[in-house]
PDB file of N, CA and C in Angstrom:
ATOM      1  N   ALA A 240      60.481   6.249  14.374  1.00 68.00           N
ATOM      2  CA  ALA A 240      59.942   5.436  13.348  1.00 68.00           C
ATOM      3  C   ALA A 240      60.839   4.625  12.859  1.00 68.00           C
ATOM      4  N   GLU A 241      62.237   5.011  12.767  1.00 74.00           N
ATOM      5  CA  GLU A 241      63.285   4.009  12.154  1.00 74.00           C
ATOM      6  C   GLU A 241      63.376   2.667  12.719  1.00 74.00           C
ATOM      7  N   ALA A 242      63.029   2.623  13.894  1.00 77.00           N
ATOM      8  CA  ALA A 242      63.014   1.255  14.671  1.00 77.00           C
ATOM      9  C   ALA A 242      61.808   0.283  13.839  1.00 77.00           C
ATOM     10  N   ASN A 243      60.930   0.929  13.219  1.00 81.00           N
ATOM     11  CA  ASN A 243      59.870   0.005  12.680  1.00 81.00           C
ATOM     12  C   ASN A 243      60.259  -0.177  11.287  1.00 81.00           C
ATOM     13  N   LEU A 244      61.326   0.212  10.691  1.00 86.00           N
ATOM     14  CA  LEU A 244      61.670  -0.183   9.511  1.00 86.00           C
ATOM     15  C   LEU A 244      62.654  -1.278   9.530  1.00 86.00           C
ATOM     16  N   SER A 245      62.696  -2.254   8.665  1.00 90.00           N
ATOM     17  CA  SER A 245      63.708  -3.343   8.869  1.00 90.00           C
ATOM     18  C   SER A 245      64.262  -3.705   7.380  1.00 90.00           C
ATOM     19  N   LEU A 246      65.420  -3.862   7.174  1.00 95.00           N
ATOM     20  CA  LEU A 246      65.974  -4.341   5.928  1.00 95.00           C
ATOM     21  C   LEU A 246      66.089  -5.947   6.063  1.00 95.00           C
ATOM     22  N   SER A 247      66.106  -6.503   4.998  1.00 96.00           N
ATOM     23  CA  SER A 247      66.243  -7.940   4.824  1.00 96.00           C
ATOM     24  C   SER A 247      67.488  -8.534   5.491  1.00 96.00           C
ATOM     25  N   ASP A 248      68.533  -7.725   5.511  1.00 96.00           N
ATOM     26  CA  ASP A 248      69.854  -8.152   5.985  1.00 96.00           C
ATOM     27  C   ASP A 248      70.217  -7.820   7.459  1.00 96.00           C
ATOM     28  N   GLY A 249      69.078  -7.041   7.987  1.00 95.00           N
ATOM     29  CA  GLY A 249      69.240  -6.713   9.416  1.00 95.00           C
ATOM     30  C   GLY A 249      69.999  -5.472   9.705  1.00 95.00           C
ATOM     31  N   VAL A 250      70.594  -4.646   8.705  1.00 96.00           N
ATOM     32  CA  VAL A 250      71.217  -3.412   8.887  1.00 96.00           C
ATOM     33  C   VAL A 250      70.225  -2.530   9.398  1.00 96.00           C
ATOM     34  N   ALA A 251      70.600  -1.750  10.538  1.00 93.00           N
ATOM     35  CA  ALA A 251      69.618  -0.600  11.063  1.00 93.00           C
ATOM     36  C   ALA A 251      69.359   0.664  10.165  1.00 93.00           C
ATOM     37  N   VAL A 252      68.210   1.133  10.149  1.00 92.00           N
ATOM     38  CA  VAL A 252      67.936   2.369   9.382  1.00 92.00           C
ATOM     39  C   VAL A 252      68.304   3.518  10.340  1.00 92.00           C
ATOM     40  N   ALA A 253      69.197   4.407  10.044  1.00 93.00           N
ATOM     41  CA  ALA A 253      69.527   5.522  11.135  1.00 93.00           C
ATOM     42  C   ALA A 253      68.541   6.634  10.947  1.00 93.00           C
ATOM     43  N   SER A 254      68.035   6.965   9.628  1.00 91.00           N
ATOM     44  CA  SER A 254      67.036   8.048   9.504  1.00 91.00           C
ATOM     45  C   SER A 254      66.496   7.793   8.177  1.00 91.00           C
ATOM     46  N   TRP A 255      65.628   8.623   7.760  1.00 86.00           N
ATOM     47  CA  TRP A 255      64.911   8.465   6.491  1.00 86.00           C
ATOM     48  C   TRP A 255      64.146   9.808   6.122  1.00 86.00           C
ATOM     49  N   THR A 256      64.153  10.125   4.928  1.00 87.00           N
ATOM     50  CA  THR A 256      63.182  11.287   4.316  1.00 87.00           C
ATOM     51  C   THR A 256      62.443  10.711   3.269  1.00 87.00           C
ATOM     52  N   VAL A 257      61.425  11.556   2.868  1.00 80.00           N
ATOM     53  CA  VAL A 257      60.502  11.220   1.748  1.00 80.00           C
ATOM     54  C   VAL A 257      60.550  12.401   0.684  1.00 80.00           C
ATOM     55  N   SER A 258      60.609  11.805  -0.464  1.00 84.00           N
ATOM     56  CA  SER A 258      60.452  12.890  -1.652  1.00 84.00           C
ATOM     57  C   SER A 258      59.588  12.390  -2.514  1.00 84.00           C
ATOM     58  N   GLY A 259      58.343  12.932  -2.674  1.00 79.00           N
ATOM     59  CA  GLY A 259      57.379  12.489  -3.583  1.00 79.00           C
ATOM     60  C   GLY A 259      57.033  11.115  -3.146  1.00 79.00           C
ATOM     61  N   ASN A 260      57.122  10.087  -3.946  1.00 74.00           N
ATOM     62  CA  ASN A 260      56.623   8.654  -3.419  1.00 74.00           C
ATOM     63  C   ASN A 260      57.942   7.826  -3.201  1.00 74.00           C
ATOM     64  N   VAL A 261      58.993   8.404  -3.068  1.00 82.00           N
ATOM     65  CA  VAL A 261      60.339   7.617  -2.715  1.00 82.00           C
ATOM     66  C   VAL A 261      60.723   7.988  -1.347  1.00 82.00           C
ATOM     67  N   ILE A 262      61.142   7.008  -0.630  1.00 80.00           N
ATOM     68  CA  ILE A 262      61.550   6.937   0.753  1.00 80.00           C
ATOM     69  C   ILE A 262      63.242   6.664   0.682  1.00 80.00           C
ATOM     70  N   HIS A 263      63.807   7.709   1.217  1.00 88.00           N
ATOM     71  CA  HIS A 263      65.253   7.655   1.193  1.00 88.00           C
ATOM     72  C   HIS A 263      65.898   7.339   2.472  1.00 88.00           C
ATOM     73  N   LEU A 264      66.607   6.304   2.504  1.00 90.00           N
ATOM     74  CA  LEU A 264      67.154   5.659   3.812  1.00 90.00           C
ATOM     75  C   LEU A 264      68.566   6.282   4.034  1.00 90.00           C
ATOM     76  N   LYS A 265      68.968   6.551   5.525  1.00 94.00           N
ATOM     77  CA  LYS A 265      70.275   6.443   5.608  1.00 94.00           C
ATOM     78  C   LYS A 265      70.642   5.541   6.731  1.00 94.00           C
ATOM     79  N   LEU A 266      71.487   4.559   6.281  1.00 95.00           N
ATOM     80  CA  LEU A 266      71.721   3.290   7.045  1.00 95.00           C
ATOM     81  C   LEU A 266      72.884   3.477   8.014  1.00 95.00           C
ATOM     82  N   ALA A 267      72.734   2.636   8.968  1.00 94.00           N
ATOM     83  CA  ALA A 267      73.932   2.571  10.049  1.00 94.00           C
ATOM     84  C   ALA A 267      75.264   2.154   9.453  1.00 94.00           C
ATOM     85  N   LYS A 268      75.294   1.143   8.519  1.00 96.00           N
ATOM     86  CA  LYS A 268      76.304   0.841   7.764  1.00 96.00           C
ATOM     87  C   LYS A 268      75.899   0.172   6.321  1.00 96.00           C
ATOM     88  N   ARG A 269      76.880  -0.164   5.539  1.00 96.00           N
ATOM     89  CA  ARG A 269      76.606  -0.717   4.154  1.00 96.00           C
ATOM     90  C   ARG A 269      75.584  -1.875   4.327  1.00 96.00           C
ATOM     91  N   SER A 270      74.813  -2.016   3.251  1.00 96.00           N
ATOM     92  CA  SER A 270      73.832  -2.982   3.368  1.00 96.00           C
ATOM     93  C   SER A 270      73.805  -3.714   1.897  1.00 96.00           C
ATOM     94  N   ARG A 271      73.374  -4.952   1.880  1.00 95.00           N
ATOM     95  CA  ARG A 271      73.101  -5.690   0.714  1.00 95.00           C
ATOM     96  C   ARG A 271      71.563  -6.313   0.559  1.00 95.00           C
ATOM     97  N   ALA A 272      70.870  -5.514   1.334  1.00 96.00           N
ATOM     98  CA  ALA A 272      69.528  -5.929   1.475  1.00 96.00           C
ATOM     99  C   ALA A 272      68.703  -5.785   0.159  1.00 96.00           C
ATOM    100  N   THR A 273      67.765  -6.684   0.035  1.00 96.00           N
ATOM    101  CA  THR A 273      67.129  -6.697  -1.283  1.00 96.00           C
ATOM    102  C   THR A 273      65.495  -6.329  -1.001  1.00 96.00           C
ATOM    103  N   SER A 274      65.088  -6.196   0.296  1.00 95.00           N
ATOM    104  CA  SER A 274      63.695  -5.790   0.671  1.00 95.00           C
ATOM    105  C   SER A 274      63.727  -5.103   1.957  1.00 95.00           C
ATOM    106  N   ILE A 275      62.754  -4.328   2.226  1.00 91.00           N
ATOM    107  CA  ILE A 275      62.369  -3.583   3.303  1.00 91.00           C
ATOM    108  C   ILE A 275      61.016  -3.921   3.978  1.00 91.00           C
ATOM    109  N   SER A 276      60.810  -3.655   5.210  1.00 91.00           N
ATOM    110  CA  SER A 276      59.524  -4.039   5.881  1.00 91.00           C
ATOM    111  C   SER A 276      59.223  -3.023   6.850  1.00 91.00           C
ATOM    112  N   TYR A 277      57.893  -2.687   6.869  1.00 81.00           N
ATOM    113  CA  TYR A 277      57.639  -1.490   7.916  1.00 81.00           C
ATOM    114  C   TYR A 277      56.459  -2.224   8.784  1.00 81.00           C
ATOM    115  N   ARG A 278      56.804  -2.198  10.107  1.00 77.00           N
ATOM    116  CA  ARG A 278      55.878  -2.916  11.011  1.00 77.00           C
ATOM    117  C   ARG A 278      54.837  -2.034  11.414  1.00 77.00           C
ATOM    118  N   GLY A 279      54.797  -0.803  11.107  1.00 70.00           N
ATOM    119  CA  GLY A 279      53.666   0.314  11.487  1.00 70.00           C
ATOM    120  C   GLY A 279      54.102   0.812  12.991  1.00 70.00           C
ATOM    121  N   HIS A 280      53.463   1.890  13.325  1.00 65.00           N
ATOM    122  CA  HIS A 280      53.829   2.490  14.595  1.00 65.00           C
ATOM    123  C   HIS A 280      52.457   2.681  15.309  1.00 65.00           C
ATOM    124  N   PRO A 281      52.150   1.959  16.473  1.00 65.00           N
ATOM    125  CA  PRO A 281      50.947   2.031  17.154  1.00 65.00           C
ATOM    126  C   PRO A 281      50.802   3.456  17.975  1.00 65.00           C
ATOM    127  N   PHE A 282      49.617   3.903  18.035  1.00 61.00           N
ATOM    128  CA  PHE A 282      49.329   5.041  18.918  1.00 61.00           C
ATOM    129  C   PHE A 282      49.550   6.443  18.430  1.00 61.00           C
ATOM    130  N   ASP A 283      50.759   6.766  17.992  1.00 63.00           N
ATOM    131  CA  ASP A 283      51.106   8.198  17.628  1.00 63.00           C
ATOM    132  C   ASP A 283      51.625   8.343  16.171  1.00 63.00           C
ATOM    133  N   GLY A 284      51.147   7.510  15.407  1.00 59.00           N
ATOM    134  CA  GLY A 284      51.592   7.553  13.923  1.00 59.00           C
ATOM    135  C   GLY A 284      50.226   7.910  13.185  1.00 59.00           C
ATOM    136  N   PRO A 285      50.264   7.929  11.986  1.00 55.00           N
ATOM    137  CA  PRO A 285      51.085   7.052  11.053  1.00 55.00           C
ATOM    138  C   PRO A 285      52.255   8.159  10.714  1.00 55.00           C
ATOM    139  N   TRP A 286      53.400   7.408  10.656  1.00 65.00           N
ATOM    140  CA  TRP A 286      54.678   8.122  10.174  1.00 65.00           C
ATOM    141  C   TRP A 286      54.878   8.302   8.684  1.00 65.00           C
ATOM    142  N   ILE A 287      54.330   7.278   8.126  1.00 69.00           N
ATOM    143  CA  ILE A 287      54.518   7.332   6.530  1.00 69.00           C
ATOM    144  C   ILE A 287      52.956   7.425   5.922  1.00 69.00           C
ATOM    145  N   LYS A 288      52.697   8.556   5.382  1.00 72.00           N
ATOM    146  CA  LYS A 288      51.369   8.725   4.728  1.00 72.00           C
ATOM    147  C   LYS A 288      51.571   9.301   3.306  1.00 72.00           C
ATOM    148  N   ASN A 289      50.344   9.246   2.560  1.00 73.00           N
ATOM    149  CA  ASN A 289      50.368   9.627   1.129  1.00 73.00           C
ATOM    150  C   ASN A 289      49.839  11.210   1.256  1.00 73.00           C
ATOM    151  N   ARG A 290      49.697  11.678   0.045  1.00 75.00           N
ATOM    152  CA  ARG A 290      49.222  12.987  -0.075  1.00 75.00           C
ATOM    153  C   ARG A 290      47.850  13.317   0.509  1.00 75.00           C
ATOM    154  N   ARG A 291      47.014  12.345   0.483  1.00 79.00           N
ATOM    155  CA  ARG A 291      45.602  12.368   1.107  1.00 79.00           C
ATOM    156  C   ARG A 291      45.654  12.065   2.510  1.00 79.00           C
ATOM    157  N   ASP A 292      46.710  12.092   3.047  1.00 74.00           N
ATOM    158  CA  ASP A 292      46.991  11.883   4.533  1.00 74.00           C
ATOM    159  C   ASP A 292      46.534  10.465   4.911  1.00 74.00           C
ATOM    160  N   VAL A 293      46.518   9.514   4.300  1.00 72.00           N
ATOM    161  CA  VAL A 293      46.254   8.087   4.530  1.00 72.00           C
ATOM    162  C   VAL A 293      47.569   7.412   5.044  1.00 72.00           C
ATOM    163  N   GLY A 294      47.661   6.911   6.242  1.00 69.00           N
ATOM    164  CA  GLY A 294      48.916   6.303   6.617  1.00 69.00           C
ATOM    165  C   GLY A 294      49.089   4.920   6.163  1.00 69.00           C
ATOM    166  N   ALA A 295      50.374   4.590   6.102  1.00 64.00           N
ATOM    167  CA  ALA A 295      50.668   3.109   5.693  1.00 64.00           C
ATOM    168  C   ALA A 295      50.502   2.398   6.987  1.00 64.00           C
ATOM    169  N   LEU A 296      49.740   1.065   6.920  1.00 67.00           N
ATOM    170  CA  LEU A 296      49.585   0.252   8.054  1.00 67.00           C
ATOM    171  C   LEU A 296      50.791  -0.627   8.352  1.00 67.00           C
ATOM    172  N   CYS A 297      51.450  -1.285   7.174  1.00 76.00           N
ATOM    173  CA  CYS A 297      52.512  -2.020   7.325  1.00 76.00           C
ATOM    174  C   CYS A 297      52.881  -2.538   5.913  1.00 76.00           C
ATOM    175  N   PHE A 298      53.857  -3.034   5.603  1.00 79.00           N
ATOM    176  CA  PHE A 298      54.321  -3.686   4.410  1.00 79.00           C
ATOM    177  C   PHE A 298      55.605  -4.720   4.721  1.00 79.00           C
ATOM    178  N   GLU A 299      55.604  -5.783   4.076  1.00 88.00           N
ATOM    179  CA  GLU A 299      56.649  -6.742   4.357  1.00 88.00           C
ATOM    180  C   GLU A 299      57.281  -7.339   3.006  1.00 88.00           C
ATOM    181  N   GLY A 300      58.503  -7.214   3.104  1.00 93.00           N
ATOM    182  CA  GLY A 300      59.404  -7.652   2.100  1.00 93.00           C
ATOM    183  C   GLY A 300      59.314  -6.939   0.696  1.00 93.00           C
ATOM    184  N   PHE A 301      59.130  -5.578   0.870  1.00 89.00           N
ATOM    185  CA  PHE A 301      58.950  -4.706  -0.405  1.00 89.00           C
ATOM    186  C   PHE A 301      60.329  -4.580  -0.997  1.00 89.00           C
ATOM    187  N   PRO A 302      60.429  -4.874  -2.295  1.00 92.00           N
ATOM    188  CA  PRO A 302      61.731  -4.757  -2.923  1.00 92.00           C
ATOM    189  C   PRO A 302      62.416  -3.468  -2.915  1.00 92.00           C
ATOM    190  N   ILE A 303      63.606  -3.440  -2.939  1.00 87.00           N
ATOM    191  CA  ILE A 303      64.575  -2.206  -2.853  1.00 87.00           C
ATOM    192  C   ILE A 303      64.977  -1.996  -4.141  1.00 87.00           C
ATOM    193  N   ARG A 304      64.804  -0.923  -4.535  1.00 79.00           N
ATOM    194  CA  ARG A 304      65.669  -0.448  -5.998  1.00 79.00           C
ATOM    195  C   ARG A 304      66.933   0.262  -5.796  1.00 79.00           C
TER     196      ARG A 304
END
């Protein structure tokens, strides 16, 4: 699923974990990205889902805090 997450500055996402409603990213190198996008994962997903088991379809340019 890491390949489907992309940062606005192009730095690769090495891995990720979820805690509550926060996604924690481990990056391949330092980043100055201001947003993140998720392109979805066809056929064997969803990889990102909420407590009700509803998966994220996609999001584009979501601000990073």
